Amino acid sequence: MKVAYFSMEIGLTENIPTYSGGLGILAGDHIKSAADLNIPLVAITLLYKRGYFIQNINPFGQQEEMYPYFDPRAFMEPLPLKVRVRLEGRDVQIGVWKHNVRGAGNGEGNSRVSVYFLDTDLPDNAPADRLITQYLYGGDQHTRISQEAVLGIGGYLAMKRLEPNITTYHMNEGHAVFLTLAMLKDFNGEGEQVKSRCIFTTHTPVPAGHDKFDYDLARKVIGDYLPANIKSLAGEDLLNTTVLALNCSRAANGVSQLHGEISRLMFPGYNIGHITNGVHHLSWTGPEFKKLYDKYIPTWRNDPQQLADISQIPDSEIVAAKKGAKKRLISYINSLSDAGFTDERLTICFARRAAAYKRATLILSDLEFLFNLSYDRVQFVFAGKAHPQDEAGKELIKQIVNTGKQYENQLRLVFVPNYNIWVASLMTAGADVWLNTPRRPREASGTSGMKVCFNGGVNMSVLDGWWREACKNRVNGWAIGDDEDQDDEEAASDLYQDLEDMVTTYYANPRKWLSVMRHSICDITPYFNTHRMVLEYYRNYYR
Ligand SMILES: *Cc1c(COP(=O)(O)O)cnc(C)c1O
């Protein structure tokens, strides 16, 4: 058994900027756990030399984007191999770079996952073709379908040469689905042969998140690979990558229980299960808690399930570890701004892509309430990027930044620019509270809140995605609302009620707070990690 895991983005470290957010980080964590667990897997993605952007916030609260050149040579080696894909009747050459992810693999030392990065920036290609893999999610539909063709078709051809023993092709999102068309050609159009080799993970219940292409465009760009019956496989009106992936996979899954249910409603008649996402525990536990777990539960490194019993760890050491991680975050914030944050105050963090459904500004809907509740007691840290073409998302960022500035004497709020793996590590380790207020059920899973639990922080979130499965209200975190969809007004009202309860608990009942911290670790981390997740893929989908 050997798996080829295809993903449009992979986030392994902040030094390799080939990711934008959740999907890429999840892919990176999947790969790291596969390496640790010695699961035979290789990964394929694109090499973006101007990757996803670096975010700057100007004095007016406006997001500015920078695209510095990424030189891959320090992180990966070019392979002496090229594959060719026919796009718009031209041969496009694709180079392949290889990066090894080593597993923690106690002593064995040889467990690793090869990650192959595909690159069209080669001298033999026409200038326009050299740019295909330049930017991540930067382009129009034409660039997008070209990128997906390079990933799917180019990736499949590269695998045939480099990894001849692949038994399962795992499409992480529909972006990679054109691999099925290349494979279909190999099997002379026998769909069952393709189906028996592919599995598919869908990642969003938001319809716009499922790529759809005009057939005219598809014919123009990848006409050489479209079978005669493409419409019966991918939809009558538009080429729907999700529908194509579902039709060409032996199994498919959503990324949380609720998301599995929603996906079955969106795509009736398909075999869609769910595997709830996780995070790579060794990557997302900060040094303070790592030291603590190493001291009291040394087996946690190979088996994060062991964190279910933390009774040996004294309260005082948990409090001290949290304080240390919080100090790191606060000192970074104070180096960026003159907000004068301290590690004494309850620190609430909100960091995610500035998409409308995530409702970053829900907590700002009643400022008077916030001023009264929080000025001396709470400090808020926001972060997140808006897609460069998402003007509404940029407005959200502006509103947050400008609210913090305008009311600096009534509200302690800072916006940390350039949310990436490094900023996320700092924030998830330092947060007392991780806030999430998506409009249900749009958050397929979410993972950032899991990182917080490994670091003794607590979640406060709408019961969407993973949190619906993890939350015991006021025992291991806070639930905003019940297990049902709410409008913004209801959600805001519940959010404020919970906030008040939370702030009161933090200051008036430190024993209760400590108990919630402990439960956040021992209830949640044993399950919500990628070791558990990858083993589920292995047992239920790969074998
Ligand atoms: C973990 C992580 C995410 C995913 O978080 P969500 O909970 O899905 O918002 C996104 N971006 C970065 C940089 C992360 O580290």
XYZ file of C-alpha atoms and ligand atoms in Angstrom:
558
model
C 0.000 0.000 0.000
C 1.237 3.484 -0.852
C -0.684 6.751 -0.987
C -0.119 9.794 -3.182
C -1.655 12.777 -1.402
C -2.456 15.672 -3.736
C -3.038 19.158 -2.352
C -3.099 22.592 -3.985
C -1.374 23.976 -0.902
C 0.894 22.442 1.701
C 2.031 24.368 4.787
C 4.994 22.742 6.510
C 6.876 25.717 7.949
C 6.574 29.476 7.608
C 9.782 29.370 5.522
C 8.085 27.567 2.623
C 5.256 29.921 1.631
C 3.245 27.409 -0.401
C 0.104 27.692 1.730
C -2.536 30.273 2.504
C -4.436 28.892 5.474
C -6.402 26.014 6.942
C -6.311 23.637 3.973
C -2.544 23.933 3.599
C -1.795 23.637 7.304
C -3.994 20.567 7.511
C -2.123 19.023 4.576
C 1.202 19.793 6.267
C 0.052 18.252 9.548
C -1.301 15.184 7.689
C 2.131 14.700 6.116
C 3.995 15.168 9.412
C 1.842 12.615 11.218
C 2.176 10.162 8.319
C 5.957 10.567 8.602
C 5.902 10.047 12.385
C 3.669 6.990 12.069
C 5.626 5.509 9.173
C 2.591 5.403 6.914
C 3.655 4.950 3.281
C 2.648 8.240 1.728
C 4.091 10.821 -0.640
C 2.639 14.274 -1.285
C 2.323 16.427 -4.399
C 1.722 20.153 -4.619
C 2.776 23.220 -6.632
C 5.878 25.332 -6.125
C 4.739 28.933 -5.806
C 7.808 31.107 -6.082
C 5.788 34.137 -5.096
C 3.585 32.089 -2.824
C 0.809 33.537 -0.771
C 1.350 37.186 0.119
C 2.903 38.863 3.129
C 0.406 41.170 4.780
C 1.156 44.689 5.914
C -1.445 46.941 7.532
C -0.979 50.618 6.700
C -1.809 53.483 9.117
C -5.351 53.654 7.709
C -6.025 50.020 8.462
C -5.734 49.033 4.817
C -4.216 45.633 3.996
C -1.230 45.795 1.666
C 0.155 42.732 -0.078
C 3.766 41.901 -0.848
C 4.988 38.931 -2.855
C 8.700 38.437 -2.145
C 10.532 35.890 -4.288
C 10.908 32.479 -2.678
C 14.142 30.655 -3.503
C 13.396 26.957 -3.068
C 17.026 25.805 -3.206
C 17.591 26.020 0.530
C 14.617 23.753 1.242
C 14.381 21.233 -1.575
C 16.334 19.657 -4.394
C 15.475 19.778 -8.082
C 15.080 16.314 -9.601
C 16.549 15.461 -13.004
C 13.131 14.849 -14.473
C 10.534 16.750 -16.423
C 6.997 15.821 -17.303
C 4.907 17.369 -20.058
C 1.268 18.395 -19.967
C -0.668 19.569 -23.027
C -2.422 22.845 -22.269
C -4.173 24.799 -25.017
C -2.474 22.567 -27.563
C 1.011 23.420 -26.259
C 3.434 21.209 -24.381
C 4.098 22.721 -20.975
C 7.196 21.391 -19.227
C 6.984 20.747 -15.513
C 9.994 20.438 -13.260
C 9.858 18.552 -9.968
C 11.500 19.468 -6.657
C 11.691 17.166 -3.678
C 11.538 17.988 0.010
C 11.731 15.340 2.728
C 9.695 15.533 5.905
C 11.329 13.428 8.583
C 9.211 11.687 11.171
C 9.884 11.969 14.883
C 10.140 8.158 14.636
C 11.835 7.220 17.893
C 15.172 5.679 17.019
C 14.106 4.064 13.762
C 15.114 7.307 12.145
C 14.125 6.347 8.621
C 10.477 7.256 8.508
C 9.897 10.108 6.124
C 7.482 11.494 3.589
C 8.643 12.872 0.241
C 6.861 16.033 -0.809
C 7.073 16.792 -4.551
C 6.670 20.377 -5.692
C 5.735 20.962 -9.351
C 7.208 23.985 -11.107
C 6.485 25.434 -14.566
C 9.022 28.241 -14.173
C 11.461 26.642 -16.629
C 13.407 28.354 -19.449
C 11.876 26.026 -22.072
C 8.358 27.262 -21.364
C 6.646 30.261 -22.909
C 6.643 33.275 -20.565
C 2.923 32.895 -19.764
C 3.377 29.210 -18.917
C 6.283 29.990 -16.604
C 3.851 32.028 -14.527
C 1.291 29.234 -14.040
C 2.753 28.116 -10.722
C 3.923 31.567 -9.620
C 1.117 32.706 -7.285
C -1.194 30.798 -4.973
C -4.869 31.673 -5.512
C -3.873 34.870 -7.257
C -5.309 34.428 -10.663
C -8.452 34.225 -12.707
C -10.331 31.117 -13.828
C -7.890 30.566 -16.685
C -4.853 30.500 -14.376
C -6.782 28.412 -11.930
C -7.706 25.651 -14.369
C -4.133 25.673 -15.672
C -2.799 25.274 -12.136
C -5.220 22.463 -11.449
C -4.136 20.755 -14.666
C -0.479 21.018 -13.659
C -1.257 19.646 -10.199
C -3.585 16.833 -11.278
C -2.269 15.754 -14.660
C 1.358 16.799 -14.129
C 1.324 15.297 -10.649
C -0.102 12.018 -11.901
C 2.521 11.765 -14.674
C 5.299 12.601 -12.216
C 4.065 9.892 -9.841
C 4.153 7.298 -12.628
C 7.846 8.035 -13.079
C 8.883 8.617 -9.467
C 6.600 6.428 -7.380
C 5.454 3.482 -9.480
C 3.858 1.633 -6.547
C 1.076 4.043 -5.677
C -2.104 2.196 -4.751
C -4.307 5.118 -3.679
C -4.545 8.668 -4.960
C -5.934 10.938 -2.249
C -7.399 14.196 -3.575
C -7.326 16.752 -0.780
C -10.104 18.983 -2.177
C -11.312 18.962 -5.785
C -8.318 21.006 -7.003
C -6.421 17.838 -7.904
C -9.284 16.116 -9.693
C -7.819 16.290 -13.211
C -5.540 13.437 -12.198
C -8.583 11.247 -12.770
C -8.731 12.366 -16.418
C -5.080 11.463 -17.010
C -5.660 8.123 -15.334
C -8.815 7.523 -17.360
C -6.734 7.840 -20.529
C -4.308 5.234 -19.152
C -7.163 2.814 -18.570
C -8.798 3.451 -21.962
C -11.791 5.159 -20.391
C -12.590 2.435 -17.868
C -14.078 4.478 -15.039
C -14.137 1.599 -12.564
C -10.356 1.281 -12.756
C -9.991 4.947 -11.849
C -12.610 4.782 -9.151
C -10.927 1.890 -7.415
C -7.728 3.922 -7.045
C -8.998 7.318 -5.857
C -10.396 8.812 -2.698
C -11.571 12.360 -2.143
C -11.822 14.732 0.818
C -14.153 17.708 0.520
C -13.398 20.686 2.737
C -16.157 23.239 2.548
C -19.932 23.433 2.768
C -19.809 26.878 1.099
C -20.972 26.362 -2.532
C -18.538 28.982 -3.898
C -15.701 26.958 -2.423
C -16.297 24.195 -4.982
C -14.457 25.049 -8.205
C -16.617 25.100 -11.308
C -15.369 25.808 -14.820
C -17.076 26.804 -18.017
C -16.902 23.926 -20.505
C -15.648 26.340 -23.177
C -12.718 27.246 -20.989
C -12.104 23.612 -20.050
C -12.150 22.546 -23.704
C -9.737 25.303 -24.600
C -7.204 24.575 -21.850
C -7.434 20.841 -21.136
C -9.336 19.680 -24.226
C -6.712 16.982 -24.809
C -7.756 15.255 -21.599
C -11.551 15.612 -21.599
C -13.334 12.320 -22.278
C -16.432 12.308 -24.499
C -18.661 11.630 -21.480
C -17.244 14.449 -19.341
C -20.686 15.975 -18.742
C -22.006 12.772 -17.256
C -19.038 12.781 -14.876
C -18.702 16.466 -14.002
C -22.136 18.049 -14.495
C -24.254 19.266 -17.418
C -23.810 23.043 -17.234
C -20.417 23.541 -15.684
C -17.443 21.323 -15.005
C -17.876 20.888 -11.251
C -14.629 19.594 -9.765
C -16.372 18.223 -6.669
C -18.899 16.258 -8.725
C -16.116 14.906 -10.930
C -14.102 13.903 -7.858
C -17.117 12.174 -6.289
C -17.815 10.265 -9.494
C -14.213 9.134 -9.778
C -13.595 8.060 -6.173
C -14.258 4.806 -4.370
C -14.898 6.779 -1.173
C -15.205 10.366 -0.045
C -15.310 12.201 3.242
C -16.081 15.487 4.920
C -13.904 16.831 7.720
C -16.238 16.782 10.744
C -19.410 14.948 11.674
C -21.650 17.920 10.862
C -19.760 18.630 7.652
C -20.230 14.990 6.614
C -23.990 15.405 7.116
C -24.096 18.670 5.169
C -22.015 17.176 2.344
C -24.428 14.245 2.007
C -27.275 16.758 1.686
C -25.342 18.803 -0.877
C -24.373 15.748 -2.947
C -27.062 13.116 -2.487
C -26.432 9.631 -3.775
C -22.705 9.552 -3.043
C -20.881 7.569 -0.430
C -19.589 10.391 1.833
C -18.399 9.707 5.342
C -16.412 11.921 7.670
C -13.061 12.049 9.391
C -12.748 14.947 11.784
C -9.608 17.012 11.284
C -6.778 17.271 13.776
C -3.487 19.092 14.314
C 0.081 17.784 14.538
C 0.706 17.838 18.287
C 4.490 18.176 18.055
C 4.211 21.177 15.744
C 1.544 23.048 17.670
C 2.548 22.573 21.284
C 4.745 25.480 22.368
C 8.035 24.945 24.245
C 6.443 25.594 27.650
C 3.888 22.784 27.440
C 6.260 20.506 25.529
C 8.598 20.626 28.501
C 5.764 19.854 30.857
C 4.453 16.898 28.857
C 7.989 15.549 28.358
C 8.519 15.632 32.097
C 5.278 13.976 33.187
C 3.960 12.050 30.161
C 6.994 11.308 27.966
C 5.008 8.899 25.765
C 2.857 11.791 24.498
C 5.305 12.403 21.626
C 4.582 9.068 19.950
C 1.062 8.762 21.215
C -0.832 11.987 21.944
C -3.721 9.919 23.322
C -1.654 9.697 26.499
C -2.586 13.297 27.250
C -5.944 11.948 28.445
C -4.354 11.501 31.860
C -2.618 14.632 33.098
C -3.319 14.015 36.770
C 0.427 13.846 37.451
C 0.982 17.429 36.322
C 0.650 19.851 39.250
C -1.656 22.842 38.884
C 1.171 25.261 39.601
C 3.206 23.982 36.637
C 0.258 24.297 34.257
C -0.292 27.860 35.430
C 3.413 28.650 35.023
C 3.612 27.124 31.532
C 0.574 29.120 30.408
C 2.072 32.283 31.839
C 5.350 31.687 29.995
C 3.623 31.179 26.653
C 1.449 34.221 27.257
C 4.497 36.352 28.058
C 6.020 35.416 24.690
C 2.890 36.576 22.884
C 2.545 39.764 24.927
C 6.147 40.800 24.419
C 5.745 40.377 20.649
C 2.590 42.495 20.720
C 4.257 45.186 22.784
C 7.132 45.264 20.311
C 4.635 45.989 17.514
C 2.430 48.528 19.232
C 2.278 50.802 22.253
C -0.908 49.149 23.512
C 0.816 48.220 26.765
C -0.489 44.677 27.076
C 0.356 42.697 30.224
C 0.266 39.027 31.073
C -2.063 39.799 33.983
C -5.159 40.345 31.859
C -7.377 37.754 30.238
C -6.181 37.517 26.632
C -8.744 36.668 23.978
C -7.533 35.911 20.468
C -9.400 35.812 17.196
C -7.386 34.836 14.133
C -8.688 33.572 10.837
C -9.153 34.418 7.216
C -11.241 37.566 6.895
C -14.180 35.874 5.150
C -17.675 37.213 5.801
C -19.109 33.976 7.244
C -16.453 33.926 9.954
C -17.974 37.122 11.385
C -14.782 38.612 12.816
C -16.658 41.747 13.859
C -19.556 40.011 15.629
C -17.892 40.729 18.950
C -17.772 44.440 18.072
C -21.528 44.697 17.535
C -22.170 46.221 20.992
C -19.187 48.375 21.831
C -20.696 49.898 24.984
C -21.116 46.429 26.434
C -17.523 45.574 25.590
C -16.165 48.803 27.083
C -17.978 48.177 30.364
C -17.100 44.529 30.581
C -13.566 44.494 29.478
C -11.337 47.560 29.617
C -9.436 46.744 32.794
C -9.788 43.037 32.461
C -9.523 41.856 28.875
C -7.182 42.390 25.964
C -8.109 41.318 22.451
C -5.680 40.152 19.797
C -6.897 39.882 16.195
C -5.103 38.560 13.114
C -5.929 37.237 9.669
C -5.485 37.894 5.974
C -8.142 38.824 3.441
C -7.829 37.377 -0.047
C -6.226 40.094 -2.225
C -9.398 40.355 -4.312
C -11.808 40.270 -1.387
C -12.720 43.902 -0.761
C -15.357 43.003 1.843
C -12.752 41.037 3.797
C -10.367 43.978 3.673
C -13.137 46.223 5.018
C -13.532 43.866 7.984
C -9.838 44.179 8.778
C -10.036 47.951 8.477
C -13.006 48.058 10.825
C -11.180 45.997 13.454
C -7.948 47.994 13.209
C -9.747 51.318 13.273
C -12.034 50.338 16.166
C -8.929 49.498 18.201
C -7.402 52.877 17.408
C -10.501 55.008 17.787
C -11.449 53.570 21.190
C -7.986 52.969 22.587
C -9.041 54.367 25.968
C -12.079 52.101 26.253
C -11.008 48.891 24.566
C -7.695 47.020 24.490
C -7.500 45.614 21.004
C -4.568 45.065 18.652
C -4.345 43.591 15.178
C -1.219 41.498 14.555
C -0.290 41.614 10.863
C 0.706 38.719 8.626
C -0.992 35.707 10.200
C 1.138 32.722 9.188
C 2.445 29.539 10.814
C 4.804 31.476 13.076
C 2.210 34.029 14.218
C -0.309 31.221 14.647
C 2.119 29.290 16.889
C 2.681 32.346 19.032
C -1.003 33.204 19.310
C -2.371 29.710 19.868
C 0.243 29.105 22.569
C -0.279 32.457 24.287
C -4.077 32.759 24.187
C -6.170 32.294 27.305
C -9.253 32.152 25.116
C -9.622 31.339 21.426
C -12.749 32.852 19.985
C -14.588 31.580 16.910
C -17.935 32.873 15.679
C -18.673 31.323 12.269
C -22.152 31.315 10.807
C -23.215 27.687 11.213
C -22.720 25.337 9.370
C -20.109 26.986 7.158
C -17.022 26.081 9.179
C -16.368 22.588 7.839
C -14.021 21.802 10.710
C -11.560 24.489 11.788
C -8.345 23.450 13.514
C -6.791 26.505 15.140
C -8.803 26.013 18.337
C -7.275 22.534 18.738
C -3.799 24.076 18.809
C -4.923 26.209 21.740
C -5.942 23.147 23.796
C -2.430 21.665 23.582
C -1.237 24.900 25.204
C -3.696 25.085 28.077
C -5.932 27.707 26.478
C -9.700 27.357 26.194
C -12.088 27.680 23.272
C -15.209 29.759 23.055
C -17.033 29.051 19.838
C -20.260 28.512 18.002
C -21.009 24.761 17.900
C -19.806 24.319 14.340
C -17.226 21.976 12.793
C -14.941 20.169 15.247
C -16.068 22.149 18.296
C -19.541 20.644 18.116
C -17.903 17.268 18.792
C -15.466 18.440 21.452
C -17.278 20.974 23.584
C -18.668 20.286 27.032
C -20.010 23.695 27.857
C -18.349 25.330 30.884
C -16.399 22.114 31.499
C -13.722 22.200 28.779
C -14.582 25.508 27.104
C -17.564 27.652 26.217
C -20.302 27.024 23.635
C -21.866 30.055 21.985
C -25.518 29.092 21.461
C -26.902 25.555 21.283
C -26.672 22.873 18.649
C -28.648 24.860 16.091
C -28.205 27.604 13.505
C -28.669 31.172 14.772
C -28.907 34.563 13.117
C -26.259 37.181 13.871
C -28.320 38.951 16.514
C -28.975 35.811 18.541
C -25.373 34.725 18.215
C -24.104 38.126 19.397
C -26.396 38.045 22.400
C -25.196 34.566 23.407
C -21.611 35.595 22.769
C -21.880 38.509 25.199
C -23.526 36.365 27.835
C -20.702 33.826 27.573
C -18.090 36.554 27.619
C -19.440 37.950 30.839
C -19.528 34.504 32.409
C -16.011 33.819 31.208
C -14.489 37.063 32.475
C -16.177 36.616 35.834
C -14.923 33.048 36.100
C -11.365 34.028 35.200
C -11.113 36.686 37.896
C -13.502 35.484 40.615
C -13.052 31.740 40.382
C -9.499 30.815 39.422
C -9.985 27.222 40.556
C -12.816 26.787 38.112
C -10.711 28.386 35.393
C -7.871 26.004 36.054
C -10.284 23.094 35.875
C -11.487 24.252 32.441
C -7.843 24.551 31.322
C -7.094 21.034 32.484
C -10.162 19.647 30.743
C -9.267 21.529 27.599
C -6.037 19.527 27.549
C -7.181 16.107 28.742
C -10.644 15.949 27.081
C -9.711 17.384 23.737
C -6.082 16.851 22.712
C -6.092 13.016 22.888
C -8.573 12.903 19.985
C -8.220 16.149 18.018
C -4.766 15.489 16.600
C -3.531 14.315 13.183
C -2.087 11.052 14.544
C -5.650 9.911 15.260
C -6.835 11.459 11.988
C -4.200 9.858 9.756
C -4.774 6.476 11.388
C -8.468 6.820 10.559
C -7.601 7.549 6.946
C -5.259 4.591 6.977
C -7.750 2.145 8.434
C -10.937 3.308 6.733
C -9.835 4.760 3.410
C -6.260 3.902 2.424
C -6.213 0.165 2.984
C -4.240 26.469 11.992
C -4.176 27.545 10.997
C -5.282 27.849 10.190
C -6.585 27.096 10.274
O -7.353 27.630 11.293
P -8.945 27.688 11.296
O -9.337 27.227 12.630
O -9.448 26.819 10.202
O -9.253 29.113 11.066
C -5.174 28.878 9.284
N -4.038 29.577 9.147
C -2.952 29.327 9.910
C -1.719 30.134 9.702
C -2.989 28.301 10.852
O -1.893 28.034 11.586
